[in-house]
XYZ file of C-alpha atoms in Angstrom:
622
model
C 0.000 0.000 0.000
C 1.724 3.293 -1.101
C 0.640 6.321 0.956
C 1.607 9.724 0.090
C 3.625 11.766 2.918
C 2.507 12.913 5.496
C 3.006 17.024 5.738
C 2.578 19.338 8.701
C 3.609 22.008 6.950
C 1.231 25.247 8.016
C 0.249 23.086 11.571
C 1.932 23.960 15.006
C 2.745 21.362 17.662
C 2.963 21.567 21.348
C 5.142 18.983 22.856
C 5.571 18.941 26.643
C 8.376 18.074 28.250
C 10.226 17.779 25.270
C 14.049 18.770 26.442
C 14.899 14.896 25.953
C 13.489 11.631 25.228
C 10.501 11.046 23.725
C 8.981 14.828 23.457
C 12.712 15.678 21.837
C 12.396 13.017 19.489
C 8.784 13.845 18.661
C 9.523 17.993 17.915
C 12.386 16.939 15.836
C 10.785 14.645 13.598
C 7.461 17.000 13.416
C 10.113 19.782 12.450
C 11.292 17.490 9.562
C 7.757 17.212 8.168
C 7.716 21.080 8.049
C 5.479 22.072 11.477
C 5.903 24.908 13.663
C 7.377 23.326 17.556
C 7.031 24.816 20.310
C 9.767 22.870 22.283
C 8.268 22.715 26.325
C 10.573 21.768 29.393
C 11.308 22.948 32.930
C 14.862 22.457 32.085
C 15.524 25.535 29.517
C 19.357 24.365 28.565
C 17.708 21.136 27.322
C 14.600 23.026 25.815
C 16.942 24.964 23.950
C 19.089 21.967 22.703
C 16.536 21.290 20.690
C 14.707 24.331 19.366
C 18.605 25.211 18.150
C 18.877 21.664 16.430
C 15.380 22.181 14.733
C 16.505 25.646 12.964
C 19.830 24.487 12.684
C 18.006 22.072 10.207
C 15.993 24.613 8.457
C 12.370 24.315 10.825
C 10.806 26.114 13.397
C 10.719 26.153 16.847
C 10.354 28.268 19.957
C 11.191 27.406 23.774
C 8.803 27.639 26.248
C 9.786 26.900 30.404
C 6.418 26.770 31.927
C 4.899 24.301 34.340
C 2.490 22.237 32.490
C 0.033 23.035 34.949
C -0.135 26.976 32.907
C -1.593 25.739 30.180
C -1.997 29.225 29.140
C 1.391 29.921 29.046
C 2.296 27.519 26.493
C -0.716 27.571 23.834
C 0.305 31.390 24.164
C 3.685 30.489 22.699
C 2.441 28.704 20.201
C -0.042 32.277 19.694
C 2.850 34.756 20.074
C 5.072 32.476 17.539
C 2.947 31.650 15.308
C -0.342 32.732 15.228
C -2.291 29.076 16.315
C -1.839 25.743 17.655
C -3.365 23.016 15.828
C -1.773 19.653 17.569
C -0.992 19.504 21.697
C 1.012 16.350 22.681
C 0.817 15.982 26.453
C 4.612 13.738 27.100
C 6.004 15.659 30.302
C 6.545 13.178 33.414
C 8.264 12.921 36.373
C 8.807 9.855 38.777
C 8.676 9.640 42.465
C 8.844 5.916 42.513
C 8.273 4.507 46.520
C 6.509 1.574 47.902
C 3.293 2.461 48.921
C 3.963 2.537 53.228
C 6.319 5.022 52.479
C 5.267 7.372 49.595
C 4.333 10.634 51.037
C 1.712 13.014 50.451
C 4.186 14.841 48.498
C 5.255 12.104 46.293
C 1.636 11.414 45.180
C 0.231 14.928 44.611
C 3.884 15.878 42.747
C 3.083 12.927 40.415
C -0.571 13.709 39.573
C 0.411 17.433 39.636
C 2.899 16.802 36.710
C 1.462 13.715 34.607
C -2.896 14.437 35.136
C -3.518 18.422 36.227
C -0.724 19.260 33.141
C -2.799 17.480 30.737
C -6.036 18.790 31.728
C -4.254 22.679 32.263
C -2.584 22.095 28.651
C -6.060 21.192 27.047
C -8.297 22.693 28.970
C -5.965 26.175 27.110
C -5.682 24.491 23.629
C -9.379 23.477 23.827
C -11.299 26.610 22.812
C -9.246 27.380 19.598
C -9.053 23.934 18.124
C -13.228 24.091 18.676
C -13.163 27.452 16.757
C -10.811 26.330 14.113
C -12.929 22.721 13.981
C -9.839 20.927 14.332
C -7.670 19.550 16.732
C -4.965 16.492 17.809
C -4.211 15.585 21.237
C -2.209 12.736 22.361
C -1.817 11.657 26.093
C 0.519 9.761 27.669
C -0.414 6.657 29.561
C 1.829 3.967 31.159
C 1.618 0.361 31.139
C 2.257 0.972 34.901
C -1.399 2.168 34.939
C -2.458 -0.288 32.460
C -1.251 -3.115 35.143
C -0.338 -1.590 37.687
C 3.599 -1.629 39.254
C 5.621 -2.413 42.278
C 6.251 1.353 43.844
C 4.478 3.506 41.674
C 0.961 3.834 42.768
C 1.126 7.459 42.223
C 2.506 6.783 38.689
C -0.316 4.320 37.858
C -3.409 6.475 38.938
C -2.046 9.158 36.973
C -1.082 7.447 33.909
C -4.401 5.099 34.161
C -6.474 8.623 34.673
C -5.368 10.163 31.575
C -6.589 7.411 29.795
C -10.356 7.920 30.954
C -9.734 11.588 30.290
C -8.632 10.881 26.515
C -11.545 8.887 25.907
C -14.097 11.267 26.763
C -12.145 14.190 25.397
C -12.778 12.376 21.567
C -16.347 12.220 22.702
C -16.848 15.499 23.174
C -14.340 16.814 20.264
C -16.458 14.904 17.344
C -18.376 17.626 17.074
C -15.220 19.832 16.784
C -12.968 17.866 14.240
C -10.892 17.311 17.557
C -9.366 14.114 17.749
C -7.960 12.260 20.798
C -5.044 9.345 21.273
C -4.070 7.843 23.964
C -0.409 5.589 24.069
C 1.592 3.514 26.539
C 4.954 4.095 25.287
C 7.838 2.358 26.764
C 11.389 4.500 25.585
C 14.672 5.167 26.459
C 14.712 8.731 28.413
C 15.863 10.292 31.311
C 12.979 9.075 33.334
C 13.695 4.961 32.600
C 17.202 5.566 32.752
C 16.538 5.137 36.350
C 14.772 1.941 36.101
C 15.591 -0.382 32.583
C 18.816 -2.418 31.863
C 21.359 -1.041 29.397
C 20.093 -3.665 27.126
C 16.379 -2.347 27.406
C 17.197 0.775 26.943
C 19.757 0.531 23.811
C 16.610 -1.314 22.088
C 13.561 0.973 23.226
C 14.911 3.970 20.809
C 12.258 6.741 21.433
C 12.561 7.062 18.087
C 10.762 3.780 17.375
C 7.497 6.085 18.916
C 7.529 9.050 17.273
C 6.506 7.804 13.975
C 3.027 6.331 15.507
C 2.748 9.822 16.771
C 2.368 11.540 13.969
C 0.009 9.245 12.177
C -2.475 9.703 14.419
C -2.359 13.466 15.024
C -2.283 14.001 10.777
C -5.013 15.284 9.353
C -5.437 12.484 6.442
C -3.796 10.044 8.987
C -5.435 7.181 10.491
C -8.800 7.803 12.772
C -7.461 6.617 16.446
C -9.712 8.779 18.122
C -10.907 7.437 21.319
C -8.453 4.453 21.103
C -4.980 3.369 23.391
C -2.139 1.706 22.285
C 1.178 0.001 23.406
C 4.435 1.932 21.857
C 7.783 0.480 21.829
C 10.799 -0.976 20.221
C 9.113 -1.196 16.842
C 5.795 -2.915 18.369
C 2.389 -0.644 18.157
C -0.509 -2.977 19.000
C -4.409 -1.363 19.840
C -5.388 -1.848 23.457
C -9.296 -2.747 23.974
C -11.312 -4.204 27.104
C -12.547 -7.162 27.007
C -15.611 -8.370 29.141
C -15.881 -11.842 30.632
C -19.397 -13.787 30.356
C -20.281 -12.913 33.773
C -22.722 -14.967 35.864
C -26.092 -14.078 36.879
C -27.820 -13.744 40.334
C -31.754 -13.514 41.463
C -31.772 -10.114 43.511
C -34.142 -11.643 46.165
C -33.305 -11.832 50.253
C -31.071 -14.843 48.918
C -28.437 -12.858 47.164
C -25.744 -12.575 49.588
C -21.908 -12.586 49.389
C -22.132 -16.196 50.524
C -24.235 -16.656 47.415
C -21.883 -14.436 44.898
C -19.096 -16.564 46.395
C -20.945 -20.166 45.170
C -21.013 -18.496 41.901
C -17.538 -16.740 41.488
C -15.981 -19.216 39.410
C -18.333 -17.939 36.841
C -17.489 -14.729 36.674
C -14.080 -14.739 35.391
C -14.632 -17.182 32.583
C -13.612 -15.221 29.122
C -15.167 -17.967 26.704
C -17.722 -15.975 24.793
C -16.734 -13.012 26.133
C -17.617 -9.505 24.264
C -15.792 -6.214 23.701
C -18.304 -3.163 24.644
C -16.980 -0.054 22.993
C -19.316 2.411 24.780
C -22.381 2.470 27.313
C -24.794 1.242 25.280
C -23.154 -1.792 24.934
C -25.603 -4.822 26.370
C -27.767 -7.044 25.522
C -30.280 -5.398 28.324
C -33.981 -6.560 26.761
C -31.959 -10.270 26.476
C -30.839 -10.302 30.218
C -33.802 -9.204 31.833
C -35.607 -12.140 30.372
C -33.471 -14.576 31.695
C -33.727 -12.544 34.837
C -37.134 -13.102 35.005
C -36.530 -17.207 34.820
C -34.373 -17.269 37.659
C -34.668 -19.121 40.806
C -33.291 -18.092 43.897
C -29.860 -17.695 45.041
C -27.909 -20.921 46.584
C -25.383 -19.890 49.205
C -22.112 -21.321 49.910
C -21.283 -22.684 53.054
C -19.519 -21.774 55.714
C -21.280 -18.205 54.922
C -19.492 -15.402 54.552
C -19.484 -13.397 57.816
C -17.639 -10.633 59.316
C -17.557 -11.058 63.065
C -14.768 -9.196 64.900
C -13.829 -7.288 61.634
C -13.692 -3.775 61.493
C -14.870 -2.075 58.244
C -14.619 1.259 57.046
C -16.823 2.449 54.285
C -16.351 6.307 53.103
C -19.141 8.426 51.703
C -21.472 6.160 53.605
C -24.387 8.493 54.530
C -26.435 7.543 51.727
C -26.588 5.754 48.183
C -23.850 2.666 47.886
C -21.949 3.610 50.620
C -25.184 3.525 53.315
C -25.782 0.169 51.461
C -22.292 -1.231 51.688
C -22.547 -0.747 55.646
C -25.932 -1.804 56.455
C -24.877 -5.361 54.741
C -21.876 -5.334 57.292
C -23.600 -4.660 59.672
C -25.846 -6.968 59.067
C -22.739 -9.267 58.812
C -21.198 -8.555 62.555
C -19.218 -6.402 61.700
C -17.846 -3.235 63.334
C -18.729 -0.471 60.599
C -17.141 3.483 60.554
C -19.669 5.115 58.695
C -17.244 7.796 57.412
C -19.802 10.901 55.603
C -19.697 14.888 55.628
C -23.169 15.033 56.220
C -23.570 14.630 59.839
C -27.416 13.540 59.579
C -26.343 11.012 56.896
C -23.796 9.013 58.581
C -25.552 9.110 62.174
C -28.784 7.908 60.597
C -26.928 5.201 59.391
C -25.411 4.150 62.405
C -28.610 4.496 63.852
C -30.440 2.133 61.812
C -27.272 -0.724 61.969
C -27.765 -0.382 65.861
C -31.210 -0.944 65.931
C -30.896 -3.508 63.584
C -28.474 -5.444 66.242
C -25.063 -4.355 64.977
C -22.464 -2.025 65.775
C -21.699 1.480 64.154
C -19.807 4.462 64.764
C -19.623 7.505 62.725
C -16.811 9.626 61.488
C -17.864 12.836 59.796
C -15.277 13.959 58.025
C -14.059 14.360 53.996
C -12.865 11.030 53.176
C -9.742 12.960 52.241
C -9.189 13.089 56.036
C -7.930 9.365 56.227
C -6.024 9.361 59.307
C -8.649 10.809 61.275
C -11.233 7.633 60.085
C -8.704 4.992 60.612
C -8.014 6.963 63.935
C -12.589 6.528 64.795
C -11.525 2.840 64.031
C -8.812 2.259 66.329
C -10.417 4.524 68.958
C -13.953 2.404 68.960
C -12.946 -1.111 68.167
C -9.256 -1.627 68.398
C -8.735 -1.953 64.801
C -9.531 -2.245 61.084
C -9.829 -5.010 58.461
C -11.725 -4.107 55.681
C -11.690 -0.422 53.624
C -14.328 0.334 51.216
C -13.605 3.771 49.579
C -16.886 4.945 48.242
C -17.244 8.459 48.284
C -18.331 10.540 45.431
C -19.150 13.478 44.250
C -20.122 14.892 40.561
C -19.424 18.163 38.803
C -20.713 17.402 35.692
C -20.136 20.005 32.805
C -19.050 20.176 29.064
C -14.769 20.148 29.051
C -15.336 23.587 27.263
C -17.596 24.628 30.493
C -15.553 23.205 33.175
C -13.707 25.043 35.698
C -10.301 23.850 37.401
C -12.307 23.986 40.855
C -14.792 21.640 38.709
C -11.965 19.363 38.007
C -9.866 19.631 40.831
C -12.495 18.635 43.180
C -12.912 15.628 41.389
C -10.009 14.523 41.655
C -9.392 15.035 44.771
C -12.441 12.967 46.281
C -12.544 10.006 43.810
C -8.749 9.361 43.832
C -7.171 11.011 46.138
C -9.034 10.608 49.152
C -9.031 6.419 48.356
C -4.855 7.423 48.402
C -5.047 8.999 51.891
C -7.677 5.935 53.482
C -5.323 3.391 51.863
C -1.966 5.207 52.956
C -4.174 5.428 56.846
C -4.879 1.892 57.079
C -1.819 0.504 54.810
C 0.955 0.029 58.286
C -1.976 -1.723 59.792
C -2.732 -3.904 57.189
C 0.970 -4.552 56.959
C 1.476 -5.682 60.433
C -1.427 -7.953 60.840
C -1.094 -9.073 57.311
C -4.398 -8.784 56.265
C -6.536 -6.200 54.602
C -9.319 -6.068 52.333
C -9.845 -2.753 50.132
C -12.552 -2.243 47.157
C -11.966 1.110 45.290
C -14.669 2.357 43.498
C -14.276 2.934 39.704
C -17.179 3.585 37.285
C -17.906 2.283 33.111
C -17.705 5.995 32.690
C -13.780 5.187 33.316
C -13.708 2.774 30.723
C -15.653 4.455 27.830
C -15.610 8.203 28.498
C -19.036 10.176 28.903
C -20.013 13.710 27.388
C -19.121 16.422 30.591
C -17.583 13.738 32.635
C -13.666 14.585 31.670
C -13.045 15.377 35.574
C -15.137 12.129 36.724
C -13.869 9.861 33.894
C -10.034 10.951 34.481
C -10.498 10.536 38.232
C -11.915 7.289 38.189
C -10.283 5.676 35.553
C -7.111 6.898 38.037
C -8.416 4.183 40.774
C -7.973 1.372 38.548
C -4.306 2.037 38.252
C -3.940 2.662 42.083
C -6.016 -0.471 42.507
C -4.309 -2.629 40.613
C -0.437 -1.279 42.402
C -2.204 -2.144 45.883
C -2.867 -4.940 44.871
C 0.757 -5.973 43.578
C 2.143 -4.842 46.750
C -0.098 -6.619 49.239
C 0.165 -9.757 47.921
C 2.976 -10.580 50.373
C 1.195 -9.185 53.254
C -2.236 -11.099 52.878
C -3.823 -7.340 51.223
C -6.481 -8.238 48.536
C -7.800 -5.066 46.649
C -10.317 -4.893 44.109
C -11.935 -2.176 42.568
C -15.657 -1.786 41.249
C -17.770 -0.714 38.203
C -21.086 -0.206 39.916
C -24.327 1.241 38.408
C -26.415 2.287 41.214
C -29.659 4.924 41.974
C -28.093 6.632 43.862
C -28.060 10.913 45.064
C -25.085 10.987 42.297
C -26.593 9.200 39.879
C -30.527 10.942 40.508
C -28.667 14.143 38.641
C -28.566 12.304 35.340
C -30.173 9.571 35.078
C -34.467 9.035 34.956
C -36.591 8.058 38.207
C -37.345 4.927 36.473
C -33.767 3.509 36.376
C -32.664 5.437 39.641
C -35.801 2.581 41.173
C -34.364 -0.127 39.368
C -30.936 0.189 40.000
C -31.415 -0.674 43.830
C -27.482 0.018 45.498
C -28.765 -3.249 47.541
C -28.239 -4.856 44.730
C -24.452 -4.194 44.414
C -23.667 -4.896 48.171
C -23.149 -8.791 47.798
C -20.337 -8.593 45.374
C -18.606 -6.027 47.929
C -19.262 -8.162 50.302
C -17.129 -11.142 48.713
C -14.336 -9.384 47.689
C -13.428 -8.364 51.126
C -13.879 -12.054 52.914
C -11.472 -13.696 54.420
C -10.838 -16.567 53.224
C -7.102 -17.215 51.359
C -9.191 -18.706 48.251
C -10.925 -14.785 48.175
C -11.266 -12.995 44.659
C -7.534 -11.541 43.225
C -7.444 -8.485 41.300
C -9.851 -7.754 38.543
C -12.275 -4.764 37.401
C -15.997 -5.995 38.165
C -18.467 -4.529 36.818
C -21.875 -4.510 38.950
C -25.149 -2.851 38.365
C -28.839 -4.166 39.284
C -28.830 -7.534 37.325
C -25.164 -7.691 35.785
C -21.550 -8.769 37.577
C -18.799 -9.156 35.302
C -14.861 -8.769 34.950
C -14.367 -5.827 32.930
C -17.295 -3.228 31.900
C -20.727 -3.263 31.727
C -23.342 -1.436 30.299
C -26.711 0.163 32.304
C -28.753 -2.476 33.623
C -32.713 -2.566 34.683
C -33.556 -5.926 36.046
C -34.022 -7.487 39.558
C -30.797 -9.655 39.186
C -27.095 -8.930 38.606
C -25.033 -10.350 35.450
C -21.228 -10.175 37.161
C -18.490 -10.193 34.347
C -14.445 -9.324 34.643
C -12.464 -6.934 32.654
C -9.174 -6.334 31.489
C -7.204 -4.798 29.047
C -6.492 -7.179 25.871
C -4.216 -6.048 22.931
C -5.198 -7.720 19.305
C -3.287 -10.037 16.697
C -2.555 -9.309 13.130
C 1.082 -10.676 13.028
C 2.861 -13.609 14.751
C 3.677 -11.541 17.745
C 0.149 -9.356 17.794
C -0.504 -6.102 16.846
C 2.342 -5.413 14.648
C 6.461 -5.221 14.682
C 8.076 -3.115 12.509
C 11.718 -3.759 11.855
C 13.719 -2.214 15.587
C 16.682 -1.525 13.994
C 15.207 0.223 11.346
C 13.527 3.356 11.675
C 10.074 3.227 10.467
C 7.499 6.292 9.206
C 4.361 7.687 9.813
C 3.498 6.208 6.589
C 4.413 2.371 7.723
C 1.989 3.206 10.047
C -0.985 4.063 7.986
C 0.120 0.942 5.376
C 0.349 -1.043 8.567
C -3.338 0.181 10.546
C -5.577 -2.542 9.083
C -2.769 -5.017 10.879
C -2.106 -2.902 14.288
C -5.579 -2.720 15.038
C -6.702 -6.544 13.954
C -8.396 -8.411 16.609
C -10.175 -10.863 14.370
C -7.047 -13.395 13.235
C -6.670 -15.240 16.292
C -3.296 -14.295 18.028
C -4.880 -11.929 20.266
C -2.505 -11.575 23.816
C -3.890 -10.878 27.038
C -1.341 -9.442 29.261
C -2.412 -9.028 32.944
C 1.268 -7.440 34.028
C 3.868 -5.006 33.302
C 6.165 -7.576 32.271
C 3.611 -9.542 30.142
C 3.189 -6.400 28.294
C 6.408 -6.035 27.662
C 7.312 -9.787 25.903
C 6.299 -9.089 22.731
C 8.207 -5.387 22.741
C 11.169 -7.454 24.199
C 10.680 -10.538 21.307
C 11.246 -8.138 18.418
C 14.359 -6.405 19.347
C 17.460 -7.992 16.806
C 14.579 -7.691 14.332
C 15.314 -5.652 11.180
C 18.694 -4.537 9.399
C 21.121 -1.739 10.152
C 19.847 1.105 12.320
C 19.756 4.611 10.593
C 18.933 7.884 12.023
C 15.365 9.352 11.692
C 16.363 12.770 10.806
């Protein structure tokens, strides 16, 4: 397939964090194909290095120092230098790499300061001209650290893992617009992984064996990757998708319990005949409520899951899920901390799970305020098993509407107050080695949703975290698992109709929450489960309306279309944007078979690693 090459002359680029690595490699081969750079990094010797090596080879380029978090500041360079900005890659990164019991406060909020709040500071400034102009590329920068989580970067993974619910509803809301959004997990040589890969990695992960794939997708009359994530690296691009298992389905009668999701579990993870939603919409809902309607009730499994003389926490528990969550506990013997801001909310809670025959104690307080709820625990019952972090709060509003309060407060409630209730209860967990923790997530996280960039970002942010905690506490008996619910809920009431807020009972979620935090050593590992009134499943699932709960897993899959899946170009050979556009049909392929489903870092990283030596001489891209 011959494709014609691809220009950028009259288009201007901003590149963050482009002093070295990959953003250096990606202004100087935008340069080459005749676009204006403006060349972003803190570091303004290294900034400079490269603007001088773009004229010095007949392009255009200015330097611009900012923090990424002044957005302003740099789409004004690009105004000042030359009169627009048409393409915004957001590259810069930093790493504050620590295991989780002794990152600090500043090590987590530097990270998502940097890698998430740049991103959304950079578009939120680009935004408005590429809607007046009707057209617009962004590309984001993901990890495969927040694809899979990673030993001692929890900070790294929720912000990587955020930006990729941020790029997905950022193409949702720039169709309109001609704007265009890409995500990528691109694994490079630079200054950053210096610290971290093997000489031998490094000499073989070129960044310029990236920046081709970059420019494909931000070309006009490239290929359409809107919406979409993909793995970068060593000559490998391969399309990322989630895949959902076939789930299992349960009766939502007084039978459905967590003993009864556990007699059932072994169904949810099973991936023959799974399906690959693309957006919300995607479910068979007439189909499932029929065979909801068939169902007998639940059988239980026995000994029954219980909770006596465990301690659970659940945040944001006044109301909704979170009132829910506890009554089940306490229901179950458990000691419950009904953590809320609303005084009446969490003391009528603890109200009703006393005079139901349990035990309650509130603690009314942000669920940012983590020490002071582990602190209610220790004070009132001498410990604490079990954290659910629930609590939740939307700002809904178009990404040209939102405000940075809008997003920030977002943020900060649906990931980083589950940061500062795990970081509370992590030592304990540690010591007594065992802890149970369910983070909330949401499908918005997983397909984007029109005026949901803060919510999407944010919760797409706890799967990442999840998935670190749960590397981590492996050794010390610490199962986490993190949620997809649909629920009626006060959150939910703001968009959704009274019909579905009815059917969409937050009893019906409890159970599944209830399992994942048992105690026995067979209990559920890792996964993403999506859980809404009549459907449980590992991975995503779409809105549900029937009195019983379909329970499938999720996880990300990457597609065939050559030997090794997706596809290789030659590594020591320096391919083109071009290749790239020959090559889609094959990078994106998911139909031929050789599909891989990595569920780690280092999975992820075999086929990169298999196609190094492949190829003939190395030559420079420029």
């Amino acid at each position: 397939m011959s494709v014609p090459q691809l220009s950028f002359k009259g288009h201007t680029v901003v590149i963050t964090g482009a002093g070295g690595g990959l953003g250096r490699s990606y202004s100087l081969l935008f340069a080459s194909r005749g676009a204006n750079v403006v060349v972003n990094d803190i570091n303004s010797e290294a900034a400079q290095k490269v603007v001088d090596q773009i004229i010095n080879a007949g392009g255009k380029a200015v330097k611009n120092t900012s923090s990424v978090t002044d957005g302003a500041a740099l789409v004004n360079s690009a105004l000042d230098a030359f009169g627009g900005v048409t393409i915004l890659i957001n590259n810069a990164g930093i790493l504050r790499d620590k295991g989780f019991k002794k990152m600090t406060d500043k090590e987590w909020d530097e990270i998502t300061e940097v890698h998430l709040k740049g991103a959304f500071a950079c578009t939120k400034a680009a935004w408005p001209h590429f809607r007046k102009q009707k057209f617009g590329r962004i590309l984001n920068t993901a990890s495969a650290a927040g694809l899979y989580g990673n030993f001692g970067q929890a900070n790294y993974a929720a912000a990587k893992m955020a930006l990729v619910g941020f790029t997905k509803t950022l193409a949702i809301e720039g169709v309109k617009y001609g704007i265009k959004a890409t995500v990528i997990s691109p694994i490079a040589a630079s200054p950053m992984s210096e610290t971290i890969m093997s000489a031998e990695m490094l000499a073989n992960l070129q960044p310029t064996l990236v920046a081709p794939f970059v420019l494909a997708v931000c070309h006009p009359d490239g290929v359409d990757a809107t919406g979409k994530a993909f793995e970068v690296g060593g000559g490998f691009v391969a399309e990322i998708r989630w895949e959902r298992s076939k789930g299992t389905v349960f009766k939502t009668d007084s039978s459905f319990t967590p003993s009864a999701v556990k007699a059932k579990w072994y169904e949810v993870g099973d991936f023959s005949g799974a399906d690959h939603p693309k957006s919300l919409s995607d479910a068979d809902t007439q189909g499932k409520l029929k065979l909801a309607a068939t169902l007998p009730p639940n059988a239980p499994s026995f000994p029954q899951v219980r909770f006596d003389d465990k301690t659970v926490i659940v945040t944001g528990a006044g109301a909704g899920l979170g009132r829910a969550y506890a009554q089940m506990y306490g229901k179950l013997g458990a000691n419950v901390v009904v953590n809320d801001i609303s005084k009446n909310g969490a003391i009528s809670v603890v109200d009703e799970i006393v005079k139901a025959g349990g035990k309650a104690v509130a603690a009314i307080c942000s669920a940012e305020d983590g020490e002071a709820i582990v602190k209610t625990a220790l004070e009132t019952f001498n410990g604490v098993h079990v954290l659910i972090a629930n609590a939740g709060i939307l700002r809904d509003k178009s990404f040209q509407a939102m405000t940075e309060q809008e997003w920030d407060i977002v943020v900060a409630i649906h990931l980083r107050a589950p940061y500062k209730c795990a970081k509370a209860v992590w030592p304990i967990f540690q010591e007594q080695k065992f802890g149970r923790i369910v983070t909330i997530c949401s499908q918005v996280a997983i397909y984007g949703n029109f005026g949901q960039a803060n919510y999407a970002a944010a919760k797409a942010g706890v799967i990442g975290f999840t998935r670190t905690l749960a590397i981590e506490g492996k050794k010390y008996n610490i199962i986490a698992n993190c949620i997809a619910p649909s629920a009626g809920t006060a959150l939910t009431s703001t968009i959704w109709s009274q019909a579905m807020v009815d059917a969409f009972k937050p009893d019906f979620v409890a159970p599944v929450v209830g399992y994942l935090t048992c105690a026995g050593k067979d209990g559920p590992r890792l996964a993403i489960h999506c859980v809404s009134a009549y459907c449980l499943c590992e991975k995503t699932t779409s809105t549900p309306r029937a009195p019983c709960l379909r329970f499938p897993v999720a996880g990300p899959r990457r597609p065939g279309g050559s030997a090794l899946g997706g596809y290789s170009f030659p590594a020591k050979v320096s391919y083109t944007p071009e290749d790239v556009v020959a090559k889609w049909s094959s990078i994106t392929d998911f139909s031929d078979g050789r599909t891989t489903h990595p569920s780690t870092t280092a999975e992820a990283l075999e086929q990169i690693v298999a196609n190094f030596g492949s190829g003939g001489d190395a030559k420079a891209m420029l």
